[in-house]
PDB file of C-alpha atoms in Angstrom:
ATOM      1  CA  UNK E 282      51.294  -6.538 207.073  1.00 67.00           C
ATOM      2  CA  UNK E 283      54.204  -8.310 208.786  1.00 83.00           C
ATOM      3  CA  UNK E 284      53.982 -12.027 209.363  1.00 91.00           C
ATOM      4  CA  UNK E 285      55.137 -13.403 212.704  1.00 92.00           C
ATOM      5  CA  UNK E 286      56.485 -16.761 213.858  1.00 92.00           C
ATOM      6  CA  UNK E 287      56.586 -18.033 217.433  1.00 91.00           C
ATOM      7  CA  UNK E 288      57.882 -21.007 219.391  1.00 89.00           C
ATOM      8  CA  UNK E 289      55.624 -22.440 222.084  1.00 85.00           C
ATOM      9  CA  UNK E 290      56.670 -25.539 224.003  1.00 80.00           C
ATOM     10  CA  UNK E 291      59.497 -26.218 221.555  1.00 82.00           C
ATOM     11  CA  UNK E 292      57.150 -26.158 218.526  1.00 88.00           C
ATOM     12  CA  UNK E 293      57.256 -23.420 215.910  1.00 91.00           C
ATOM     13  CA  UNK E 294      54.064 -21.764 214.645  1.00 89.00           C
ATOM     14  CA  UNK E 295      53.535 -19.255 211.875  1.00 88.00           C
ATOM     15  CA  UNK E 296      53.419 -17.294 209.827  1.00 92.00           C
ATOM     16  CA  UNK E 297      50.508 -15.517 211.528  1.00 92.00           C
ATOM     17  CA  UNK E 298      49.317 -11.934 211.808  1.00 92.00           C
ATOM     18  CA  UNK E 299      50.290  -9.893 214.870  1.00 91.00           C
ATOM     19  CA  UNK E 300      46.641  -9.773 215.975  1.00 91.00           C
ATOM     20  CA  UNK E 301      46.632 -13.576 216.212  1.00 90.00           C
ATOM     21  CA  UNK E 302      49.665 -13.470 218.534  1.00 91.00           C
ATOM     22  CA  UNK E 303      47.899 -10.879 220.693  1.00 89.00           C
ATOM     23  CA  UNK E 304      44.834 -13.132 220.849  1.00 89.00           C
ATOM     24  CA  UNK E 305      46.996 -16.137 221.804  1.00 88.00           C
ATOM     25  CA  UNK E 306      48.620 -14.055 224.561  1.00 87.00           C
ATOM     26  CA  UNK E 307      45.217 -13.077 225.973  1.00 85.00           C
ATOM     27  CA  UNK E 308      44.121 -16.728 225.892  1.00 84.00           C
ATOM     28  CA  UNK E 309      47.310 -17.854 227.653  1.00 83.00           C
ATOM     29  CA  UNK E 310      48.455 -19.929 224.668  1.00 86.00           C
ATOM     30  CA  UNK E 311      51.487 -17.640 224.191  1.00 89.00           C
ATOM     31  CA  UNK E 312      53.477 -16.744 227.287  1.00 86.00           C
ATOM     32  CA  UNK E 313      55.742 -13.723 227.879  1.00 86.00           C
ATOM     33  CA  UNK E 314      58.848 -15.926 227.670  1.00 86.00           C
ATOM     34  CA  UNK E 315      57.946 -17.618 224.376  1.00 89.00           C
ATOM     35  CA  UNK E 316      60.076 -16.460 221.465  1.00 91.00           C
ATOM     36  CA  UNK E 317      58.713 -14.541 218.477  1.00 92.00           C
ATOM     37  CA  UNK E 318      60.286 -13.451 215.203  1.00 93.00           C
ATOM     38  CA  UNK E 319      59.309 -11.388 212.186  1.00 92.00           C
ATOM     39  CA  UNK E 320      61.149 -10.474 209.007  1.00 91.00           C
ATOM     40  CA  UNK E 321      63.660  -7.716 209.626  1.00 90.00           C
ATOM     41  CA  UNK E 322      64.502  -8.816 213.184  1.00 90.00           C
ATOM     42  CA  UNK E 323      68.073  -9.896 213.930  1.00 90.00           C
ATOM     43  CA  UNK E 324      67.058 -12.734 216.243  1.00 90.00           C
ATOM     44  CA  UNK E 325      64.150 -14.318 218.086  1.00 91.00           C
ATOM     45  CA  UNK E 326      62.955 -12.212 221.022  1.00 91.00           C
ATOM     46  CA  UNK E 327      60.740 -12.930 224.059  1.00 90.00           C
ATOM     47  CA  UNK E 328      57.115 -12.161 223.267  1.00 90.00           C
ATOM     48  CA  UNK E 329      56.954  -9.752 226.217  1.00 87.00           C
ATOM     49  CA  UNK E 330      59.459  -7.403 224.586  1.00 87.00           C
ATOM     50  CA  UNK E 331      57.805  -7.418 221.160  1.00 88.00           C
ATOM     51  CA  UNK E 332      54.104  -7.532 222.079  1.00 87.00           C
ATOM     52  CA  UNK E 333      53.987  -4.723 224.633  1.00 82.00           C
ATOM     53  CA  UNK E 334      50.276  -4.111 224.025  1.00 81.00           C
ATOM     54  CA  UNK E 335      49.337  -7.754 224.709  1.00 78.00           C
ATOM     55  CA  UNK E 336      46.902  -8.591 227.506  1.00 76.00           C
ATOM     56  CA  UNK E 337      48.801 -11.270 229.414  1.00 68.00           C
ATOM     57  CA  UNK E 338      47.072 -13.478 231.983  1.00 69.00           C
ATOM     58  CA  UNK E 339      48.106 -13.440 235.679  1.00 55.00           C
ATOM     59  CA  UNK E 340      48.155  -9.620 235.780  1.00 47.00           C
ATOM     60  CA  UNK E 341      51.361  -9.651 233.782  1.00 48.00           C
ATOM     61  CA  UNK E 342      52.937  -6.213 233.225  1.00 47.00           C
ATOM     62  CA  UNK E 343      54.933  -5.920 229.986  1.00 45.00           C
ATOM     63  CA  UNK E 344      58.197  -3.986 229.967  1.00 46.00           C
ATOM     64  CA  UNK E 345      58.454  -0.609 228.252  1.00 46.00           C
ATOM     65  CA  UNK E 346      58.700  -0.707 224.458  1.00 46.00           C
ATOM     66  CA  UNK E 347      62.171  -0.864 222.873  1.00 47.00           C
ATOM     67  CA  UNK E 348      62.963  -1.030 219.192  1.00 50.00           C
ATOM     68  CA  UNK E 349      64.556  -4.347 218.108  1.00 53.00           C
ATOM     69  CA  UNK E 350      68.327  -4.176 218.367  1.00 54.00           C
ATOM     70  CA  UNK E 351      68.148  -1.426 221.005  1.00 48.00           C
ATOM     71  CA  UNK E 352      68.615  -3.651 224.036  1.00 51.00           C
ATOM     72  CA  UNK E 353      70.049  -1.888 227.080  1.00 48.00           C
ATOM     73  CA  UNK E 354      73.057  -3.518 228.722  1.00 45.00           C
ATOM     74  CA  UNK E 355      72.011  -4.790 232.156  1.00 47.00           C
ATOM     75  CA  UNK E 356      74.069  -4.167 235.238  1.00 44.00           C
ATOM     76  CA  UNK E 357      76.519  -6.950 236.108  1.00 44.00           C
ATOM     77  CA  UNK E 358      74.765  -9.802 237.859  1.00 48.00           C
ATOM     78  CA  UNK E 359      71.237  -8.585 237.221  1.00 50.00           C
ATOM     79  CA  UNK E 360      68.789  -7.043 234.836  1.00 51.00           C
ATOM     80  CA  UNK E 361      69.580  -3.460 235.796  1.00 50.00           C
ATOM     81  CA  UNK E 362      65.982  -3.032 236.921  1.00 56.00           C
ATOM     82  CA  UNK E 363      64.734  -3.481 233.352  1.00 63.00           C
ATOM     83  CA  UNK E 364      62.505  -6.489 234.079  1.00 70.00           C
ATOM     84  CA  UNK E 365      59.331  -5.772 236.084  1.00 74.00           C
ATOM     85  CA  UNK E 366      58.398  -8.141 238.911  1.00 77.00           C
ATOM     86  CA  UNK E 367      55.258  -9.208 237.040  1.00 80.00           C
ATOM     87  CA  UNK E 368      57.416 -10.361 234.133  1.00 80.00           C
ATOM     88  CA  UNK E 369      59.771 -12.288 236.416  1.00 79.00           C
ATOM     89  CA  UNK E 370      56.849 -13.996 238.161  1.00 82.00           C
ATOM     90  CA  UNK E 371      55.226 -14.939 234.855  1.00 83.00           C
ATOM     91  CA  UNK E 372      58.505 -16.336 233.526  1.00 82.00           C
ATOM     92  CA  UNK E 373      59.098 -18.295 236.749  1.00 82.00           C
ATOM     93  CA  UNK E 374      55.612 -19.824 236.575  1.00 83.00           C
ATOM     94  CA  UNK E 375      56.186 -20.675 232.912  1.00 82.00           C
ATOM     95  CA  UNK E 376      59.427 -22.481 233.706  1.00 81.00           C
ATOM     96  CA  UNK E 377      57.642 -24.554 236.370  1.00 81.00           C
ATOM     97  CA  UNK E 378      54.554 -25.263 234.253  1.00 81.00           C
ATOM     98  CA  UNK E 379      55.368 -28.964 233.721  1.00 81.00           C
ATOM     99  CA  UNK E 380      58.145 -29.298 236.315  1.00 82.00           C
ATOM    100  CA  UNK E 381      56.317 -28.913 239.629  1.00 87.00           C
ATOM    101  CA  UNK E 382      57.073 -32.515 240.631  1.00 88.00           C
ATOM    102  CA  UNK E 383      60.793 -32.038 240.073  1.00 88.00           C
ATOM    103  CA  UNK E 384      60.857 -28.776 242.057  1.00 86.00           C
ATOM    104  CA  UNK E 385      58.888 -30.220 244.986  1.00 90.00           C
ATOM    105  CA  UNK E 386      60.939 -33.444 244.940  1.00 92.00           C
ATOM    106  CA  UNK E 387      64.184 -31.469 245.078  1.00 88.00           C
ATOM    107  CA  UNK E 388      62.943 -29.450 248.071  1.00 87.00           C
ATOM    108  CA  UNK E 389      61.875 -32.614 249.894  1.00 91.00           C
ATOM    109  CA  UNK E 390      65.248 -34.239 249.160  1.00 88.00           C
ATOM    110  CA  UNK E 391      67.156 -31.236 250.519  1.00 83.00           C
ATOM    111  CA  UNK E 392      64.939 -31.248 253.610  1.00 84.00           C
ATOM    112  CA  UNK E 393      65.619 -34.955 254.225  1.00 85.00           C
ATOM    113  CA  UNK E 394      69.375 -34.430 253.844  1.00 78.00           C
ATOM    114  CA  UNK E 395      69.195 -31.576 256.344  1.00 77.00           C
ATOM    115  CA  UNK E 396      67.345 -33.685 258.912  1.00 79.00           C
ATOM    116  CA  UNK E 397      69.621 -36.722 258.495  1.00 78.00           C
ATOM    117  CA  UNK E 398      72.841 -34.691 258.597  1.00 75.00           C
ATOM    118  CA  UNK E 399      71.569 -32.805 261.623  1.00 73.00           C
ATOM    119  CA  UNK E 400      71.679 -36.097 263.545  1.00 76.00           C
ATOM    120  CA  UNK E 401      75.427 -36.529 262.946  1.00 73.00           C
ATOM    121  CA  UNK E 402      77.360 -34.455 265.482  1.00 74.00           C
ATOM    122  CA  UNK E 403      79.993 -31.997 264.244  1.00 73.00           C
ATOM    123  CA  UNK E 404      80.686 -33.604 260.841  1.00 72.00           C
ATOM    124  CA  UNK E 405      76.994 -33.407 259.931  1.00 68.00           C
ATOM    125  CA  UNK E 406      76.991 -29.675 260.634  1.00 70.00           C
ATOM    126  CA  UNK E 407      79.998 -29.101 258.353  1.00 76.00           C
ATOM    127  CA  UNK E 408      78.435 -31.141 255.532  1.00 72.00           C
ATOM    128  CA  UNK E 409      75.139 -29.282 256.008  1.00 69.00           C
ATOM    129  CA  UNK E 410      76.966 -25.963 255.734  1.00 72.00           C
ATOM    130  CA  UNK E 411      78.746 -27.047 252.556  1.00 74.00           C
ATOM    131  CA  UNK E 412      75.518 -28.313 250.960  1.00 70.00           C
ATOM    132  CA  UNK E 413      73.660 -25.163 251.836  1.00 68.00           C
TER     133      UNK E 413
END
């Protein structure tokens, strides 16, 4: 049986059996965006593309199965409709997992700049437009 490796939070785990990875996915310990690798693969791949039968938390919907190395070329500037909304939402939540303070702080900072620049006639409006 093939042995798998994965990276979670910058730490590498493995080798483990595929069933263990599926269990970790169901428990939320392995997310769709975490990378997995097994012997014979060219490169590390997102878990969502390799573990299509995993039961992801947050009602995550895995993309259709593709053999390794058979990646479709996405349309310019997008994914070509290959990434389901559930996958995008799960990946977005993963990227914010430990960065909520930074995201909220940035939004507050932009809001303060908007209010302050709104008080400056004419020039403030131009700067606001450029920042936006």
